[in-house]
Amino acid sequence: MPRLPGIAFALSLAFLADGAGLAGSQAHDQPAPGARSPRNASYEIEARLDPAARTIRGRETIRWRNISANATSELQFHLYWNAWRDNDSTWMREWRLGATRRPLRPDAFSAIDITSLRLISDDGSAKNLTSGIRFIAPDEGNAADRTVMAVSLPSSVEPRSGLTIEVAWTSTVPRPFARTGFIDNYFFIAQWFPKLGVLEDAGWNTHRFHAHTEFYADFGVYDVRLTTPRGFVVGASGLDVETTDNADATTTHRFRGEDIHDFAWTASPHFLDLRRTFEHPSLPKVEMRLLLQQEHAAFADRYFTIVGSTLKLYGEWFGAYPYGYLTIVDPAYQSQSDGMEYPTLFTGRARYLAPRAVQVPEATTAHEAGHQWWYAMVATNEFEHAWMDEGINTYATAKVIDALFQPNRVERRYFGGFLPWVFHDIPVSRTIDGNRLAGYRPAAEADVPSTPTLQYWPATATFITYNKTALWLNTLENLVGWPALQRALASYFERWKFRHPRPDDFFQVVNESVGQDMTWFFDQVHRSSNTFDYGVQLFTSTRQVQPNPGRAAGSPPATTTGPAMYRTVVVPRRLGEATFPVEVVTTFANGERVTETWNGFDRRTMYVYERPSAAVSVEIDPRRVLLLDVNYTNNSSTLSPRASEASMKWGLKWLVWLQDLMLTYAYFV
């Protein structure tokens, strides 16, 4: 693709100023003063979108520095869009495991085709490495997959040294797949360019693209020029710094993002382009840009409000958002790009007829905004440890929604998902609904969370990554208290932002912050698939006969003449393999409550009480500290059954709901 005049020279100066100079120079030793990250993988990109041909022709200059402990003799790249090149890729094979899939139309497929790969020397000369490109098969060894590319280098790159690579390619834009693609003239473009893997001390970490995993990349500076037809509104990662109209009825939009590890963008002629400023007395100012579908104009205030609230709460709880700008994208209908995050840019989810009592677009938008902490800045390896991003963020999002929306009620949609209905009698629970307990229960033993995420069973990966993590974090909060856990998460963010932490790094910070060794807990919720389940095995309360002290010896037993006494026996049982300390609370007819704390280690224990009042009920973990218990229905028992009252109450409610549904259906028929 022809270069735009002056781009190469100007951007070369910019990258040299950032400390990402050419191979072998001392500029590779350290990033520029004031950099937040190592900036060891920086990209200068020029790309041109042709909507009619649904192609992107691009050229990138990558300035890379080896910050690992060992030399490397090759480079490895992700070519994510080759996941939809044909039906033989690893992504497509895993995708078909989930459910019955319809045949794909021809324009659904995509590709990234490398046309040139050159190594640029310090003196400006180039060595063509294109012929040495090969596709490699890490993970499960699918030789047909082309999502990971390698190229050998003429000489090794030593630690603290670097190189400059120039790559030219053409991408074929797919119909919507995995939050990227086009529909009509709306384009959401993610994972669209050849991107370096991460060189760790153990070697290249460059997993192929799996259907249920996301991404992992190093930090750098992205200076990107995107050329689109004139009239398209363009939003992207980074700050929009320049717009130039060209003679061929196109416009070039320049974006620059510092200390980010990915770059995504969107383009459409139909966006409403709205802007507001987030201000807070103790947090940095943030310029918020909202690219909104015209038919969703009524949602503008709600989008800005929830993003501002998330910036406030995450900033106060965990640490400040430092970039000073962000872009919110309201996706086009059926684009499948809703609910996704990229550095300084994320997508929301608006729907017609969403009353204020329903968190649409709030719930999704808060979650994606929260990913600016648990993904964009704390850049964990989502191929291997997705819970460190998605799970932590699911927990934090539920806390945000709980803080902002009270009372909160269940909503469901009918008639093909079009018509919402709010059930005012059913409150939304942060601990159950926000942390997704219902999805976790049937998949509780599906995988050991410490297993690399890419090896999870695709159909249950979400339940382990999101649901289980949120539940055990909320359980930890219940156990040690929110102030202690908030302090731990803030310390973790501060210590590991703009780095690549691993699970043990997180556990270490938590142990330090809460002041106790929680390894026993992490061993069970992270390094095991054992489930928690405590139940009442036996509960009796019987009146005891009191002997008459005045009766003659050898006479028949007398009936009770003294005060009534009751012998109550409570036997809690551990039904699951995992252990946790639980409270056992017995309530007596006179209102007395006796609370025992059981360490939960043995299969069962027994409590016996001699009281002048009969027991009426027993509960295990009545405060719901242990949110991972897979069966709450066996946690309690009563000697005065009330099943008939409950069945009557809910039976009548369901009859009314059924009557309303049938009347509504009859109206349309």
XYZ file of C-alpha atoms in Angstrom:
669
model
C 0.000 0.000 0.000
C 1.444 3.449 -0.847
C 2.667 5.390 2.157
C 1.096 8.710 3.032
C 3.579 11.583 2.553
C 5.829 12.262 5.498
C 4.386 9.576 7.778
C 7.443 7.346 8.018
C 9.836 10.155 8.906
C 7.539 11.824 11.443
C 6.609 8.630 13.212
C 10.197 7.369 13.266
C 11.156 10.512 15.181
C 8.222 9.974 17.550
C 9.190 6.383 18.300
C 12.854 7.277 18.817
C 11.713 9.876 21.324
C 9.801 7.138 23.149
C 12.983 5.148 23.605
C 12.113 2.371 21.151
C 14.947 2.906 18.724
C 16.497 0.645 16.092
C 18.118 -2.717 16.622
C 21.301 -2.692 18.657
C 21.042 0.904 19.847
C 21.156 1.930 23.502
C 17.641 3.340 23.113
C 16.362 -0.185 23.663
C 17.628 -0.309 27.240
C 14.863 1.756 28.857
C 11.575 3.374 27.822
C 11.280 7.131 27.709
C 11.165 9.130 30.958
C 7.606 9.289 32.255
C 6.540 6.043 30.570
C 4.131 3.977 32.619
C 5.057 0.661 30.975
C 8.154 -0.992 29.468
C 6.984 0.086 25.976
C 8.877 -2.788 24.445
C 6.452 -3.507 21.562
C 5.504 -0.329 19.694
C 3.605 -0.096 16.422
C 3.471 2.489 13.670
C 0.557 1.466 11.431
C -0.977 2.786 8.246
C -4.170 1.095 7.092
C -6.832 1.717 4.433
C -10.388 0.378 4.693
C -12.206 -0.512 1.476
C -15.828 -1.132 2.565
C -16.957 -2.402 -0.846
C -14.199 -5.005 -1.060
C -14.332 -5.512 2.751
C -10.562 -5.381 2.955
C -7.959 -3.569 4.996
C -4.578 -3.038 3.403
C -1.952 -2.230 5.979
C 1.701 -1.635 6.655
C 3.230 -1.600 10.125
C 6.619 -0.834 11.579
C 7.200 -2.698 14.841
C 9.958 -1.610 17.181
C 10.513 -4.374 19.666
C 12.841 -4.750 22.633
C 13.737 -8.057 24.286
C 12.958 -7.627 28.001
C 13.200 -11.333 28.786
C 16.200 -13.033 30.382
C 17.190 -14.969 27.259
C 18.044 -14.362 23.621
C 15.696 -15.326 20.798
C 16.481 -16.370 17.238
C 12.947 -15.922 15.914
C 9.821 -13.802 16.145
C 6.305 -15.136 16.620
C 3.136 -13.335 15.549
C -0.596 -13.702 16.097
C -2.725 -13.624 12.933
C -6.071 -13.797 14.690
C -8.358 -13.370 11.687
C -7.054 -16.595 10.184
C -9.243 -18.279 12.820
C -12.111 -17.763 10.355
C -10.190 -18.543 7.201
C -11.824 -21.957 6.863
C -13.538 -24.639 8.912
C -10.300 -26.383 9.906
C -8.906 -23.769 12.284
C -8.740 -24.514 15.989
C -11.230 -21.729 16.706
C -13.812 -23.153 14.281
C -13.354 -26.702 15.567
C -13.958 -25.552 19.145
C -16.820 -23.255 18.126
C -18.681 -26.184 16.609
C -18.472 -28.092 19.916
C -20.772 -25.655 21.666
C -24.047 -26.162 19.776
C -25.595 -26.964 16.440
C -24.280 -24.344 14.030
C -25.810 -23.132 10.806
C -23.651 -23.248 7.665
C -21.774 -19.985 7.207
C -22.347 -17.735 4.211
C -19.311 -17.160 1.984
C -18.665 -13.598 3.164
C -18.482 -14.750 6.788
C -14.880 -15.844 6.418
C -11.775 -13.707 6.812
C -8.004 -13.816 6.525
C -4.738 -12.020 7.217
C -2.328 -12.445 4.314
C 1.263 -11.277 4.779
C 2.706 -9.809 1.584
C 6.051 -8.628 2.943
C 8.128 -8.960 6.117
C 11.446 -7.113 6.327
C 14.079 -6.630 9.019
C 15.222 -2.987 9.096
C 18.831 -2.365 10.126
C 20.205 0.652 11.981
C 21.517 2.128 8.727
C 18.090 1.907 7.089
C 18.829 -1.092 4.898
C 16.328 -3.945 4.824
C 16.563 -7.728 4.725
C 13.557 -9.519 3.244
C 12.405 -12.367 5.522
C 9.112 -13.090 3.749
C 10.213 -16.422 2.324
C 11.044 -17.669 5.820
C 7.510 -17.272 7.159
C 6.041 -20.480 8.549
C 2.927 -21.373 10.501
C 3.470 -23.186 13.764
C 1.170 -25.404 15.802
C 1.516 -24.765 19.537
C -1.069 -26.118 21.979
C -2.924 -29.050 20.402
C -0.859 -29.328 17.201
C -3.516 -28.553 14.588
C -1.363 -28.222 11.468
C -4.261 -26.675 9.527
C -4.449 -23.678 11.838
C -2.755 -20.465 10.638
C -3.275 -18.142 13.590
C 0.355 -18.258 14.776
C 3.213 -17.346 12.458
C 6.957 -17.568 13.072
C 9.967 -16.234 11.209
C 13.637 -16.975 11.869
C 16.062 -14.084 12.330
C 19.536 -13.777 10.761
C 20.991 -13.375 14.272
C 19.723 -13.657 17.798
C 18.302 -10.713 19.706
C 19.976 -10.583 23.107
C 18.287 -9.359 26.299
C 18.033 -5.535 26.419
C 18.522 -5.377 22.643
C 15.895 -4.881 20.004
C 15.018 -4.731 16.346
C 12.715 -3.084 13.848
C 10.392 -5.098 11.613
C 8.259 -3.845 8.743
C 5.208 -5.914 7.754
C 2.758 -5.395 4.903
C -0.496 -7.324 4.811
C -4.076 -7.470 3.617
C -6.944 -8.396 5.921
C -10.301 -9.648 4.712
C -12.986 -8.338 7.058
C -15.389 -11.063 8.241
C -19.067 -11.002 8.912
C -19.334 -10.653 12.699
C -17.173 -13.178 14.530
C -15.993 -12.929 18.140
C -16.812 -9.201 18.469
C -15.240 -8.111 15.202
C -16.327 -7.680 11.586
C -18.835 -5.729 9.514
C -22.564 -5.489 9.013
C -23.874 -3.103 6.350
C -21.594 -0.074 6.677
C -20.752 -0.514 10.354
C -17.241 -1.844 10.960
C -15.818 -2.905 14.287
C -12.206 -3.917 13.767
C -10.310 -5.819 16.470
C -7.309 -8.198 16.401
C -6.899 -7.115 12.794
C -3.133 -6.659 12.375
C -0.127 -8.995 12.687
C 0.736 -8.741 16.375
C 3.810 -10.006 18.188
C 3.455 -12.598 20.904
C 5.047 -12.117 24.302
C 8.608 -13.312 24.831
C 8.877 -14.542 28.414
C 11.887 -15.979 30.215
C 10.671 -19.463 29.288
C 10.303 -18.563 25.604
C 7.593 -17.213 23.314
C 4.086 -17.227 24.725
C 2.049 -17.171 21.521
C -0.961 -19.437 21.790
C -3.159 -19.959 18.787
C -6.629 -18.396 18.803
C -9.107 -20.509 20.760
C -12.871 -20.012 20.704
C -13.160 -19.323 24.442
C -9.969 -17.348 25.118
C -8.873 -13.834 24.421
C -5.507 -12.102 24.164
C -2.066 -11.354 25.584
C 0.420 -8.765 24.359
C 3.181 -6.416 25.500
C 2.824 -2.691 26.121
C 4.005 -0.061 23.709
C 3.157 3.100 21.819
C 0.650 2.841 18.976
C 0.711 5.546 16.313
C -1.941 4.609 13.777
C -3.326 6.265 10.646
C -6.614 4.892 9.371
C -7.911 5.892 5.958
C -11.642 5.464 5.377
C -14.217 6.881 2.969
C -14.978 10.519 3.689
C -17.987 10.886 5.968
C -17.173 7.887 8.145
C -16.919 8.638 11.857
C -13.925 6.769 13.282
C -13.182 5.895 16.891
C -10.182 3.950 18.140
C -7.849 3.102 20.975
C -5.688 6.081 21.763
C -6.333 9.785 21.352
C -7.539 11.216 18.039
C -4.789 13.721 17.249
C -5.239 14.579 13.562
C -7.744 14.285 10.696
C -6.792 14.902 7.060
C -9.091 14.942 4.018
C -7.459 13.387 0.964
C -7.962 14.121 -2.733
C -9.509 10.709 -3.401
C -12.626 11.347 -1.256
C -11.106 9.603 1.752
C -10.113 10.846 5.190
C -7.117 9.789 7.238
C -7.610 9.662 10.999
C -4.526 9.551 13.197
C -4.661 8.055 16.702
C -1.875 7.769 19.242
C -1.979 5.628 22.368
C 0.840 5.347 24.870
C 1.338 2.457 27.284
C -1.327 0.257 25.700
C -1.061 -3.347 24.488
C -3.665 -3.518 21.723
C -5.442 -1.313 19.220
C -9.054 -1.628 18.032
C -11.218 0.748 16.028
C -14.658 1.306 14.565
C -16.007 3.201 11.562
C -19.496 4.078 10.389
C -21.151 7.045 8.667
C -24.101 6.857 11.070
C -22.555 7.442 14.480
C -23.650 10.307 16.682
C -20.347 11.668 18.043
C -20.909 12.949 21.597
C -18.430 14.069 24.236
C -18.486 14.840 27.949
C -15.923 15.264 30.705
C -15.624 13.175 33.863
C -14.442 15.261 36.798
C -13.722 14.217 40.381
C -12.047 16.081 43.249
C -9.289 13.496 43.703
C -9.152 11.624 40.376
C -7.787 12.748 36.982
C -10.116 14.344 34.462
C -11.246 12.033 31.642
C -12.646 13.114 28.271
C -15.389 10.623 27.417
C -16.325 10.130 23.756
C -19.538 8.252 22.915
C -20.142 6.910 19.397
C -23.869 6.255 19.468
C -26.265 4.640 17.022
C -28.819 7.236 15.968
C -31.756 5.078 17.025
C -30.255 4.907 20.529
C -30.000 8.676 21.025
C -32.171 8.452 24.146
C -29.486 6.356 25.861
C -26.767 9.027 25.727
C -27.226 10.247 29.301
C -27.372 6.709 30.636
C -24.145 5.749 28.861
C -22.250 8.766 30.157
C -23.661 8.378 33.672
C -22.699 4.731 34.097
C -19.212 5.247 32.654
C -18.673 8.227 34.958
C -19.901 6.201 37.931
C -17.554 3.335 37.051
C -14.596 5.695 36.703
C -15.484 7.095 40.119
C -16.010 3.834 42.001
C -13.175 1.858 40.423
C -10.942 4.910 40.855
C -11.822 5.271 44.537
C -11.646 1.548 45.255
C -8.687 0.385 43.173
C -6.774 3.314 41.673
C -7.115 6.115 39.145
C -7.744 5.741 35.412
C -4.683 7.560 34.051
C -5.116 7.984 30.294
C -7.294 11.112 30.286
C -9.578 9.885 27.494
C -11.738 6.930 26.545
C -14.162 5.964 23.785
C -17.498 4.210 24.297
C -18.984 2.492 21.242
C -22.695 1.726 20.949
C -22.704 -1.188 18.476
C -24.973 -1.623 15.483
C -27.829 -4.116 15.720
C -26.706 -7.716 15.027
C -23.056 -6.679 14.799
C -22.118 -9.002 17.696
C -19.564 -6.446 18.837
C -21.353 -5.521 22.046
C -19.779 -6.117 25.411
C -16.080 -6.101 24.528
C -13.050 -4.242 25.822
C -9.838 -2.860 24.356
C -7.373 -0.319 25.767
C -9.141 3.060 26.146
C -12.062 1.796 24.008
C -14.965 -0.519 24.783
C -18.438 -1.363 23.545
C -21.719 -1.174 25.431
C -25.110 -2.724 24.832
C -28.294 -0.680 24.344
C -31.693 -2.191 23.562
C -35.083 -0.790 22.767
C -37.637 -0.356 25.544
C -35.175 -0.515 28.419
C -36.845 1.118 31.452
C -34.750 2.784 34.118
C -35.280 -0.195 36.408
C -33.369 -2.375 33.929
C -29.590 -2.015 33.647
C -29.391 -1.845 29.854
C -26.951 -0.405 28.850
C -25.598 0.046 32.369
C -24.594 -3.503 33.377
C -22.640 -4.336 30.233
C -21.115 -0.869 29.947
C -19.936 -0.851 33.565
C -18.328 -4.264 33.043
C -16.466 -3.189 29.910
C -15.392 0.095 31.481
C -14.070 -1.910 34.438
C -11.855 -3.891 32.075
C -9.711 -0.772 31.723
C -8.345 -1.847 35.129
C -8.491 -5.658 34.960
C -7.174 -6.111 31.418
C -5.998 -2.843 29.896
C -3.666 -1.868 32.734
C -3.199 -5.111 34.691
C -2.396 -7.081 31.559
C -2.748 -10.722 32.511
C -2.373 -13.621 30.116
C -5.963 -14.236 29.021
C -5.035 -17.428 27.186
C -3.900 -19.029 30.425
C -5.406 -17.102 33.340
C -8.572 -15.450 32.043
C -10.111 -15.428 35.528
C -7.603 -12.760 36.599
C -9.327 -10.389 34.187
C -12.886 -11.575 33.633
C -13.518 -13.046 37.064
C -12.129 -10.159 39.095
C -14.013 -7.723 36.883
C -17.284 -9.666 37.184
C -16.993 -9.447 40.968
C -16.203 -5.714 40.858
C -18.983 -4.962 38.353
C -21.568 -6.655 40.562
C -20.436 -4.434 43.420
C -20.796 -1.320 41.244
C -24.302 -2.244 40.105
C -25.307 -3.063 43.672
C -24.037 0.328 44.839
C -25.835 2.280 42.113
C -29.163 0.514 41.651
C -31.352 -0.011 44.688
C -33.938 -1.394 44.602
C -33.004 -3.634 41.697
C -35.469 -6.034 40.094
C -35.318 -8.997 37.721
C -36.114 -8.309 34.053
C -36.807 -10.754 31.250
C -37.525 -10.205 27.566
C -40.211 -11.870 25.480
C -41.344 -12.027 21.856
C -37.905 -12.762 20.477
C -36.120 -10.675 23.080
C -37.919 -7.483 22.081
C -40.401 -6.808 24.901
C -38.982 -6.341 28.430
C -40.892 -7.148 31.584
C -39.761 -6.195 35.085
C -40.711 -8.570 37.907
C -41.060 -6.155 40.798
C -41.597 -9.024 43.254
C -38.186 -10.558 42.519
C -35.173 -8.533 43.686
C -31.803 -8.890 42.010
C -29.154 -10.181 44.382
C -25.574 -9.046 43.965
C -24.227 -12.229 45.493
C -26.419 -14.587 43.475
C -27.362 -12.778 40.247
C -24.392 -10.422 39.932
C -21.922 -13.222 40.619
C -23.902 -15.690 38.468
C -24.462 -18.494 40.967
C -27.025 -20.281 38.794
C -24.537 -20.701 35.956
C -21.803 -21.922 38.287
C -23.719 -24.715 40.036
C -24.099 -27.190 37.134
C -20.507 -26.572 35.991
C -18.837 -26.434 39.405
C -16.587 -29.424 38.722
C -16.096 -28.849 34.993
C -12.450 -27.748 35.228
C -9.760 -26.970 37.765
C -9.355 -23.169 37.510
C -5.552 -23.390 37.620
C -5.689 -25.293 34.323
C -4.700 -22.948 31.479
C -7.921 -21.368 30.262
C -7.330 -22.477 26.691
C -7.671 -26.075 27.903
C -11.076 -25.583 29.517
C -14.040 -27.373 28.007
C -15.486 -24.673 25.707
C -19.081 -25.092 26.842
C -18.243 -24.454 30.503
C -15.252 -22.097 30.272
C -17.384 -19.055 31.043
C -18.801 -20.566 34.224
C -15.367 -21.247 35.685
C -13.699 -18.063 34.464
C -16.413 -15.546 35.334
C -18.869 -17.126 37.756
C -16.689 -19.172 40.055
C -14.110 -16.402 40.424
C -16.722 -13.778 41.280
C -18.292 -16.131 43.815
C -15.052 -16.978 45.594
C -13.980 -13.328 45.666
C -17.328 -12.384 47.204
C -16.903 -15.267 49.662
C -13.463 -13.907 50.536
C -15.010 -10.474 51.074
C -17.586 -12.010 53.417
C -14.821 -13.800 55.311
C -12.237 -11.008 55.746
C -14.416 -7.922 55.225
C -14.669 -5.435 52.366
C -12.066 -2.994 53.766
C -9.423 -5.736 53.785
C -10.288 -7.041 50.315
C -10.561 -3.538 48.875
C -7.115 -2.793 50.257
C -5.814 -6.003 48.670
C -7.263 -5.221 45.231
C -5.948 -1.658 45.353
C -2.480 -2.919 46.311
C -2.591 -5.521 43.556
C -3.555 -2.897 40.970
C -0.872 -0.460 42.090
C 1.867 -3.099 42.153
C 1.015 -4.845 38.897
C -0.464 -2.229 36.549
C 1.379 -2.085 33.205
C 2.864 -5.504 33.931
C 1.914 -9.151 33.431
C 1.038 -10.733 36.812
C 0.364 -14.411 37.353
C -1.994 -16.086 39.849
C 0.607 -16.441 42.596
C 1.303 -12.702 42.365
C -2.353 -12.023 43.099
C -2.480 -14.504 45.973
C 0.669 -13.039 47.510
C -0.776 -9.521 47.541
C -4.022 -10.749 49.108
C -2.178 -12.623 51.856
C -0.084 -9.549 52.628
C -3.048 -7.187 52.628
C -5.459 -9.221 54.762
C -2.715 -10.163 57.200
C -3.260 -13.919 57.089
C -2.287 -16.852 54.934
C -5.276 -17.704 52.732
C -3.485 -20.507 50.874
C -5.952 -23.061 52.259
C -8.729 -21.147 50.512
C -6.893 -20.545 47.215
C -5.877 -24.204 47.077
C -9.552 -25.137 47.020
C -11.080 -22.453 44.799
C -8.194 -22.191 42.295
C -6.133 -25.356 42.401
C -9.042 -27.757 42.792
C -12.433 -28.485 41.266
C -13.830 -29.788 44.563
C -17.233 -28.398 45.429
C -18.616 -26.939 48.646
C -21.874 -28.373 49.965
C -22.985 -28.336 53.584
C -26.366 -29.709 54.666
C -28.431 -30.717 57.671
C -28.316 -34.501 58.068
C -30.338 -34.819 61.291
C -32.473 -32.423 63.303
C -34.713 -33.541 66.193
C -36.136 -31.895 69.294
C -37.995 -34.205 71.739
C -39.571 -33.617 75.094
C -37.834 -35.422 77.930
C -39.701 -37.177 80.792
C -38.641 -35.763 84.160
C -38.781 -38.327 87.051
C -40.903 -37.437 90.098
C -38.441 -37.197 92.977
C -41.165 -38.125 95.496
C -42.234 -41.473 94.014
C -41.450 -44.726 95.814
C -38.516 -46.821 94.730
C -39.478 -49.552 92.276
C -42.788 -47.916 91.381
C -43.690 -47.398 87.725
C -42.240 -44.313 86.008
C -44.250 -41.217 86.681
C -45.291 -38.623 84.137
C -43.482 -35.342 84.066
C -44.280 -33.083 86.947
C -41.427 -30.562 86.726
C -40.621 -27.987 84.052
C -40.618 -29.343 80.483
C -37.179 -30.076 79.023
C -36.328 -30.770 75.399
C -33.369 -32.612 73.979
C -32.339 -31.158 70.616
C -29.883 -32.932 68.323
C -28.369 -31.175 65.317
C -26.068 -33.003 62.885
C -24.561 -30.840 60.095
C -22.844 -32.749 57.305
C -20.209 -31.910 54.712
C -21.467 -33.354 51.427
C -18.835 -31.815 49.152
C -15.092 -32.414 49.124
C -14.073 -28.804 49.811
C -13.998 -27.461 53.369
C -14.869 -24.090 54.861
C -15.739 -22.799 58.354
C -19.506 -22.395 58.685
C -21.904 -21.215 61.344
C -24.656 -23.550 62.560
C -27.553 -21.584 64.071
C -30.339 -23.330 66.014
C -33.478 -21.363 66.848
C -35.795 -22.321 69.711
C -39.484 -21.675 70.196
C -38.813 -19.085 72.921
C -36.718 -17.016 70.483
C -33.338 -18.173 71.757
C -30.674 -18.652 69.064
C -27.532 -20.693 69.565
C -24.666 -20.181 67.111
C -21.869 -22.707 66.722
C -18.820 -22.235 64.506
C -17.835 -25.499 62.827
C -14.506 -25.730 61.028
C -16.197 -27.966 58.445
C -13.317 -30.452 58.224
C -15.015 -33.680 59.265
C -17.836 -35.298 57.336
C -20.231 -34.416 60.133
C -20.416 -33.117 63.654
C -23.114 -33.175 66.365
C -24.538 -30.561 68.690
C -26.834 -31.583 71.571
C -28.846 -29.061 73.597
C -30.928 -29.552 76.747
C -33.347 -26.621 76.843
C -36.730 -25.830 78.382
C -37.914 -24.861 74.903
C -38.223 -26.985 71.782
C -36.116 -26.142 68.744
C -37.984 -24.997 65.661
C -35.289 -24.625 63.002
C -31.605 -24.989 62.196
C -29.570 -23.206 59.530
C -26.060 -23.758 58.226
C -24.290 -20.588 57.100
C -27.401 -18.392 57.471
C -25.437 -15.220 56.632
C -24.428 -16.799 53.295
C -20.705 -16.283 53.792
C -19.908 -19.308 51.613
C -21.393 -18.333 48.244
C -19.887 -21.362 46.505
C -22.239 -23.812 48.246
C -23.829 -25.681 45.342
C -27.065 -26.560 47.156
C -28.671 -24.048 49.489
C -31.867 -26.086 49.795
C -30.242 -28.562 52.202
C -28.720 -25.850 54.396
C -31.733 -25.593 56.683
C -34.406 -27.664 58.325
C -37.535 -26.875 60.320
C -39.790 -28.897 62.586
C -42.782 -26.786 61.559
C -42.972 -27.268 57.789
C -44.278 -24.299 55.787
C -44.172 -25.816 52.336
C -47.908 -25.380 51.854
C -47.671 -21.644 52.545
C -44.816 -21.202 50.091
C -46.460 -23.296 47.392
C -49.723 -21.373 47.766
C -47.953 -18.010 47.556
C -45.925 -18.804 44.446
C -48.667 -20.884 42.844
C -51.037 -17.929 42.940
C -48.366 -15.586 41.568
C -47.585 -17.934 38.687
C -51.286 -18.300 37.885
C -51.600 -14.521 37.626
C -48.481 -14.294 35.448
C -49.763 -17.124 33.237
C -53.132 -15.412 32.892
C -51.451 -12.140 31.875
C -49.264 -13.966 29.371
C -52.206 -15.759 27.788
C -54.231 -12.536 27.555
C -51.286 -10.786 25.924
C -50.792 -13.633 23.470
C -54.527 -13.691 22.662
C -54.412 -9.989 21.832
C -51.736 -10.516 19.165
C -53.361 -13.667 17.769
